[in-house]
Coordinates of C-alpha atoms and ligand atoms in Angstrom, one line a residue:
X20 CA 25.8 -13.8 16.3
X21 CA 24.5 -10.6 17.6
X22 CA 22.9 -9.6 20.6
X23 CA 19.6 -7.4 19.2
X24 CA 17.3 -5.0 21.4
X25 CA 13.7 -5.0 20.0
X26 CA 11.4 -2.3 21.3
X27 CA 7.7 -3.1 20.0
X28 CA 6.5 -7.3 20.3
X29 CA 3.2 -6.5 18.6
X30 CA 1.2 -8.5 15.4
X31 CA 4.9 -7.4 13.3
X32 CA 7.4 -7.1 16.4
X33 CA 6.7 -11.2 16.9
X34 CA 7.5 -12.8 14.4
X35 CA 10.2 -10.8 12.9
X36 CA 12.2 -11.0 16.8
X37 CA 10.9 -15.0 16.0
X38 CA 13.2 -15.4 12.8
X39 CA 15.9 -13.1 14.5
X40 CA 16.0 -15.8 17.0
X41 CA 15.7 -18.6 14.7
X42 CA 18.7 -17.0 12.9
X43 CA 20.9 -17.4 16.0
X44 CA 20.9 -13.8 17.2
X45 CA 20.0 -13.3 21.1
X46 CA 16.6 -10.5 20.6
X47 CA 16.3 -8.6 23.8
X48 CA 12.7 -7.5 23.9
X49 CA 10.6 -5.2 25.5
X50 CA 6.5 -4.2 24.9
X51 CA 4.5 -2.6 27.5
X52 CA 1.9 -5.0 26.7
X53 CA 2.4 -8.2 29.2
X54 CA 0.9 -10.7 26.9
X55 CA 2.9 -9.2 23.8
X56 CA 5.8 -10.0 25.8
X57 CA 4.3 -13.1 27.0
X58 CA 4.4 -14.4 23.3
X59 CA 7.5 -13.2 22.0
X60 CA 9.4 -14.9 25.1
X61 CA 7.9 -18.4 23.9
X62 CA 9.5 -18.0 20.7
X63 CA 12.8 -17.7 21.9
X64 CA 13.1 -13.2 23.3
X65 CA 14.4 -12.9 26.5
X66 CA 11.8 -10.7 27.9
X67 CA 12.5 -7.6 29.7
X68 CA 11.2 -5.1 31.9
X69 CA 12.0 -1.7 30.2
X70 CA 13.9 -0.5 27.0
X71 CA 16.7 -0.1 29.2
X72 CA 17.0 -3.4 30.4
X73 CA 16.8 -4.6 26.3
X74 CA 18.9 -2.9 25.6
X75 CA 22.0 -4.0 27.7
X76 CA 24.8 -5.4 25.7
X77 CA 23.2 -4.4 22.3
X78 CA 25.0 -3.3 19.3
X79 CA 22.0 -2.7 17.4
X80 CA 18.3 -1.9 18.7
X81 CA 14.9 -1.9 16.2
X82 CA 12.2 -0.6 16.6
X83 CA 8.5 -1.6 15.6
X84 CA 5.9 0.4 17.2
X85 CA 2.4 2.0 15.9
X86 CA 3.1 5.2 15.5
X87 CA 5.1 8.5 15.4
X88 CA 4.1 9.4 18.8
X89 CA 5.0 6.2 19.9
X90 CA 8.1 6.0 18.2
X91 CA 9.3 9.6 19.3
X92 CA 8.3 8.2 23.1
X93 CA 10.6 5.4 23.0
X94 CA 13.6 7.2 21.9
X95 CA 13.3 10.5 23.5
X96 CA 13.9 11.7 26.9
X97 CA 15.7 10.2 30.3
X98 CA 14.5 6.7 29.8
X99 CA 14.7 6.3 25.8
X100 CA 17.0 4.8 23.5
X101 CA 19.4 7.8 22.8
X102 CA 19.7 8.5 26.6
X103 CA 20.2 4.9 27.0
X104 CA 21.9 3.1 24.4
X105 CA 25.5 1.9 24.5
X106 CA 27.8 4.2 22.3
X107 CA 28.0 3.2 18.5
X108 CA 25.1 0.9 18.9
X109 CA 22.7 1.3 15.4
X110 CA 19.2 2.1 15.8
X111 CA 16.8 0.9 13.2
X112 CA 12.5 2.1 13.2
X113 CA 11.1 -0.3 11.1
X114 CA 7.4 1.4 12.7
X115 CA 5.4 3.4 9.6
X116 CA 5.1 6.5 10.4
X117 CA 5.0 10.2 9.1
X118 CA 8.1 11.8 7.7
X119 CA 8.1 14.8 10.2
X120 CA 9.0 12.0 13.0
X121 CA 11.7 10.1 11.1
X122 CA 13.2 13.4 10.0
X123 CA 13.3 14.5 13.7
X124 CA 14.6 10.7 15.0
X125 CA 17.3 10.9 12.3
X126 CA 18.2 14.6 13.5
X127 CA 18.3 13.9 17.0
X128 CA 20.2 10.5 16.5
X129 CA 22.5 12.0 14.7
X130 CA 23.4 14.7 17.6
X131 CA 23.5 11.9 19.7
X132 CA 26.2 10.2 17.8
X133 CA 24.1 7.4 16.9
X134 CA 23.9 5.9 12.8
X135 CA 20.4 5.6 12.6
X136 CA 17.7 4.3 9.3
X137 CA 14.4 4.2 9.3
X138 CA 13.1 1.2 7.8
X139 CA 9.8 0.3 7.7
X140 CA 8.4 -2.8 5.7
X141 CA 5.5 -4.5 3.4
X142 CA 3.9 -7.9 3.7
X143 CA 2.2 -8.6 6.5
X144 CA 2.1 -10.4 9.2
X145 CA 2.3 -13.4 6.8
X146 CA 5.8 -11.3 5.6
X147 CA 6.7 -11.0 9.1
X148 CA 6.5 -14.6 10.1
X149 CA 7.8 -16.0 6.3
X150 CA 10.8 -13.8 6.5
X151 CA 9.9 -12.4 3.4
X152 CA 9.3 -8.5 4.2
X153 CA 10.5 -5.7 2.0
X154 CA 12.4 -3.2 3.8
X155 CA 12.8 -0.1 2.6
X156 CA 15.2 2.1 4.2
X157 CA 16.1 5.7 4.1
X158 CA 19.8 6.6 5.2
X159 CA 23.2 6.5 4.9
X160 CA 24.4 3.9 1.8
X161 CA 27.0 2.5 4.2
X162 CA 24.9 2.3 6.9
X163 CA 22.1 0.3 5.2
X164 CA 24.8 -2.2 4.3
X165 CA 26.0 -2.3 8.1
X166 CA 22.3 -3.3 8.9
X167 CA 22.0 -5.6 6.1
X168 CA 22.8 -8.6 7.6
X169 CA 20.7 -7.9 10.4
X170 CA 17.5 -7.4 8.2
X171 CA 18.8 -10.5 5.9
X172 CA 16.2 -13.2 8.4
X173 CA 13.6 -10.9 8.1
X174 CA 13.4 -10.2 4.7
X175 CA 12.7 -11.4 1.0
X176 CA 13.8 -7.7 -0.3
X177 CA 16.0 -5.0 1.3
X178 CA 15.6 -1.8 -0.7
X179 CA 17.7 0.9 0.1
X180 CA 15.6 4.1 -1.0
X181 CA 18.0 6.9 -0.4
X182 CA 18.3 10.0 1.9
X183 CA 17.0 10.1 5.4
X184 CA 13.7 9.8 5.7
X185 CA 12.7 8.2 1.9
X186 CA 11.7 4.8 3.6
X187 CA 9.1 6.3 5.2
X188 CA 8.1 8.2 2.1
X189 CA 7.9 4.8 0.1
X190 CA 5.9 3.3 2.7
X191 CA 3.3 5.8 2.5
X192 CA 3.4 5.5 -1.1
X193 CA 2.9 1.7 -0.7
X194 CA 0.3 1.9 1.7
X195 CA -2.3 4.6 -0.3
X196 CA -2.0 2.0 -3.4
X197 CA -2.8 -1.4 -0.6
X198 CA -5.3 0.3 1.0
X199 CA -7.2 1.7 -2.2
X200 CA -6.5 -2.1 -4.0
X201 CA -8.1 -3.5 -0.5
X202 CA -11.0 -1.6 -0.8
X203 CA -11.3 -2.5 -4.9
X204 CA -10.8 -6.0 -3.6
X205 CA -14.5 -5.9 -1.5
X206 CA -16.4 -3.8 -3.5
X207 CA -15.5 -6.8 -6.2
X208 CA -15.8 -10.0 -4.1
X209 CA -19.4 -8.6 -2.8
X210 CA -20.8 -7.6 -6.2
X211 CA -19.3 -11.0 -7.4
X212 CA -21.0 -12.9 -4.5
X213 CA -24.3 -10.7 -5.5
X214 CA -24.2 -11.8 -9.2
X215 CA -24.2 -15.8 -8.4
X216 CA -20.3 -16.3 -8.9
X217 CA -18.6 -18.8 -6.4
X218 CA -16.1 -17.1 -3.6
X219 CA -13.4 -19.7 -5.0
X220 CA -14.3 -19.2 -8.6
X221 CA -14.2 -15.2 -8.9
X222 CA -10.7 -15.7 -6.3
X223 CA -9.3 -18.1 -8.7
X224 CA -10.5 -15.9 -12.1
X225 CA -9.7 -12.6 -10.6
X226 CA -5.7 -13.8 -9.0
X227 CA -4.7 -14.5 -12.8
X228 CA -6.6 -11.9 -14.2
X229 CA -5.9 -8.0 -14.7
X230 CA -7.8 -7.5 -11.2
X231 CA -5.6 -9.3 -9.2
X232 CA -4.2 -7.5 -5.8
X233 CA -2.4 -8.1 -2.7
X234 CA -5.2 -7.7 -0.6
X235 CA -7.4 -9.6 -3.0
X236 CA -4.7 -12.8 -2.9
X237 CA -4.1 -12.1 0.8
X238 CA -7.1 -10.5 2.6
X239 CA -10.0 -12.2 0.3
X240 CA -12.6 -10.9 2.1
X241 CA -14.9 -13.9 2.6
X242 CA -14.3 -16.8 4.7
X243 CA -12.5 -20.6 3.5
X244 CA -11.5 -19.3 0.1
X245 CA -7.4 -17.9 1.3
X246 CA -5.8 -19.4 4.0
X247 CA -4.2 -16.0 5.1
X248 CA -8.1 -14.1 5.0
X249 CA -8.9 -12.5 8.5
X250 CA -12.3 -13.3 6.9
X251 CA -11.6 -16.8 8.4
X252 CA -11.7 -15.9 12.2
X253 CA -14.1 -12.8 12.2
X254 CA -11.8 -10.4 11.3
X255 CA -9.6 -10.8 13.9
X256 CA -6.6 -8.4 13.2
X257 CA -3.9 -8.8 11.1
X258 CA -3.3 -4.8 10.7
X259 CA -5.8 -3.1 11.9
X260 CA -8.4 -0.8 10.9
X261 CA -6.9 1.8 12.9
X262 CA -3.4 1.7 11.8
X263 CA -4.6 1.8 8.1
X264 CA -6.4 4.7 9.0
X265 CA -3.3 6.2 10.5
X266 CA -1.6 4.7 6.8
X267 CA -3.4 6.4 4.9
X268 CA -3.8 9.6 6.6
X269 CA -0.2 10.2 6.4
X270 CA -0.4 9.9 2.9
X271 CA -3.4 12.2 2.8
X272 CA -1.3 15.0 5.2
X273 CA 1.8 14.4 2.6
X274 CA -0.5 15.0 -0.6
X275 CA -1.8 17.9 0.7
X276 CA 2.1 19.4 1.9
X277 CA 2.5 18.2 -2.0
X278 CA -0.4 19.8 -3.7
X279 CA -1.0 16.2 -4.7
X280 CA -4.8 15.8 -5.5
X281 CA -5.8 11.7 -3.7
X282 CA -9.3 11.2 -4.7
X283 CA -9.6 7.8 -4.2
X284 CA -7.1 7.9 -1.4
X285 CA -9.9 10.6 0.6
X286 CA -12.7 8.0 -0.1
X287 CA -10.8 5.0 1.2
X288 CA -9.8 6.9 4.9
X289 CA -13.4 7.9 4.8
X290 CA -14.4 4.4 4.9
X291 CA -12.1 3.3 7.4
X292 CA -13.0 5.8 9.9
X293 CA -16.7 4.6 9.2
X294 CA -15.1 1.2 10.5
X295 CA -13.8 3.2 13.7
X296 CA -16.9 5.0 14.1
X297 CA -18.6 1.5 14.2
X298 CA -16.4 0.0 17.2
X299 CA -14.2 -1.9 15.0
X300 CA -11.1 0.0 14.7
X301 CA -9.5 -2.6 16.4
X302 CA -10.5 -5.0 14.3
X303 CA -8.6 -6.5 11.0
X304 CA -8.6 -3.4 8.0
X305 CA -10.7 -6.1 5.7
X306 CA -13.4 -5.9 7.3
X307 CA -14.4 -2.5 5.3
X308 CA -16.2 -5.6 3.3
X309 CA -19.1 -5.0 5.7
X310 CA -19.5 -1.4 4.8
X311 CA -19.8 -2.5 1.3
X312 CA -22.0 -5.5 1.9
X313 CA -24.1 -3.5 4.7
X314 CA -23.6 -5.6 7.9
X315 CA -22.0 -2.9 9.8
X316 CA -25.7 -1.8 9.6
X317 CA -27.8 -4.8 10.4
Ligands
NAD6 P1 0.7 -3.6 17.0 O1 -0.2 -2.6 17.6 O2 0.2 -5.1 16.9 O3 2.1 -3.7 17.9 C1 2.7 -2.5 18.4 C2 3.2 -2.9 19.8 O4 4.0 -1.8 20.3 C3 2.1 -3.2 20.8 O5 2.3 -4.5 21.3 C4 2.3 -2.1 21.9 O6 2.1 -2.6 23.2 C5 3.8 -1.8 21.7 N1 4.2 -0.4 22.2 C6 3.6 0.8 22.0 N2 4.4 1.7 22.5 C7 5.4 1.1 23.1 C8 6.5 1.6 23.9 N3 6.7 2.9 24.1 N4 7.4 0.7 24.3 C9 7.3 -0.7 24.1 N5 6.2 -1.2 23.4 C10 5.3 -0.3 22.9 O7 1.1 -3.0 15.6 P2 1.8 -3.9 14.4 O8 0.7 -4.4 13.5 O9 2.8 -4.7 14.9 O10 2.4 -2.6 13.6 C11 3.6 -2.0 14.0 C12 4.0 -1.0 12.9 O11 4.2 -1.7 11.7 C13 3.0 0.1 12.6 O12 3.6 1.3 12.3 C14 2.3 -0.5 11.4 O13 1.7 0.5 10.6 C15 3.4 -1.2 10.7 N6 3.1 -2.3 9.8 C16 2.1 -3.2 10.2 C17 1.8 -4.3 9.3 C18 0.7 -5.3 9.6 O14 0.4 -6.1 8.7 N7 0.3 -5.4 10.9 C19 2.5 -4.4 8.1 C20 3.5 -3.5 7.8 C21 3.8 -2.5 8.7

């Protein structure tokens, strides 16, 4: 068994370090948010005060973290993970974020002397704690299978997607089509609620039916009809508003590097940052169901 650092004990960073420790491994782990630490530590992370500290002893060190900036932070300069880490240890960013970013981690890793993938993953905090999340990782062939059985508790698929830097670009890929199928997912449960159908009815019709979704079978945006529905405790996040905001922008920025027209993709980040503008960014990314049903306004 493997001592692991984990950098990043947020709504993903939990329960992933969670089946890491169930799996036997000892997860090091650092956040800078006390009660993220707070909660990892109860399930087993030794807690500690700095990415430094987490990463003493490591052979490998993840990452999960919101964003690029974020992710560039942790690794870069005096007090980050390629000033810090232990020679030959393997560094693994499992964070979404935009191409630029892993491009430049996997550069600078690589001066460093470090193997490094990036690797982010699909399914949710309901992924996270199953150990069912697909990882998709861009990098080295013989590296991915170095991290492999690392990943293994963690995961129900691990996809290796090629070159540096193509995990990230599936990811993105991923994202525009959940976000876009979360939005179809409202605009249908409303106008289903509208014409007289029953919540548990349409769910039921609709998950065996040519309309059926992720979000629809995981995010159903109205309360007691899927166990898994932020719907059921106010919309109390799951992934955020924000971070699919930040999702689907970087699709948006790679479209247009692509001359890739994203029509529906441009209507969907306009709706989420109407959920910003309203003060709930913060809030679970289903609840765009309000801009469709009009309580945002009321
Ligand atoms: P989160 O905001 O819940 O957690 C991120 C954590 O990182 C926070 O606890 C924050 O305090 C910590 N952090 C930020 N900077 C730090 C630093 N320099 N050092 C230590 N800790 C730091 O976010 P999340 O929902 O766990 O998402 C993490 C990443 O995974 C994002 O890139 C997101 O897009 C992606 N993702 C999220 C989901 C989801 O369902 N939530 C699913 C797949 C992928």
């Amino acid at each position: 068994m493997a001592t692991i650092a984990w950098i990043g004990l947020g709504n993903m960073g939990h329960p992933m370090t969670a089946n890491l420790v169930r799996a036997g491994h000892t997860v090091r782990g650092f956040d800078l948010s006390a009660p993220a630490l707070e909660a990892a530590a109860a399930d087993g992370v030794v807690a500690v005060g700095s990415s430094t500290e987490a990463l003493e002893g490591a052979e490998i060190a993840f990452t999960m973290l919101p964003r690029g900036e974020h992710a560039l932070a942790a690794y870069q300069g005096p007090e980050g993970i390629f000033a810090n880490a232990a020679p030959g240890t393997l560094l693994i960013d499992c964070s979404t974020i935009d191409v630029a970013s892993a491009r430049t981690l996997h550069d600078e890793a690589a001066a460093a002397g470090f193997e490094f993938l990036d690797a982010p993953v699909s399914g949710g905090i309901a992924g996270a704690q199953k150990g069912t999340l697909a990882f998709m990782i861009g990098g080295e062939s013989a590296v991915v299978e170095k991290a492999r059985p690392f990943i293994e508790p963690m995961a129900g698929n691990i996809i290796a997607t090629g070159e540096a830097t193509t995990g990230q670009a599936a990811k993105i890929c991923n994202n525009l089509m959940l976000f876009i199928n979360m939005v179809s997912s409202s605009e249908a449960a409303v106008l289903a609620d509208r014409l007289g159908l029953d919540h548990e009815v349409f769910y039921s019709i609709a998950t065996v039916s040519s309309g059926d979704s992720w979000p629809l079978r995981t995010w159903y945006p109205y309360p007691g009809v899927v166990e898994s529905s932020p719907a059921n405790h106010d919309f109390a996040p799951t992934f955020t508003a924000d971070l699919a905001n930040k999702d689907i922008r970087l699709a948006l920025a790679a479209a247009e590097e692509t001359d890739t027209p994203l029509v529906l993709g441009s209507i969907v980040q306009e709706m989420l940052q109407k959920v910003s503008d309203a003060g709930a960014g913060d809030r679970d990314c289903s609840i765009v169901k309000k801009l469709v049903d009009g309580s945002f306004e009321s």
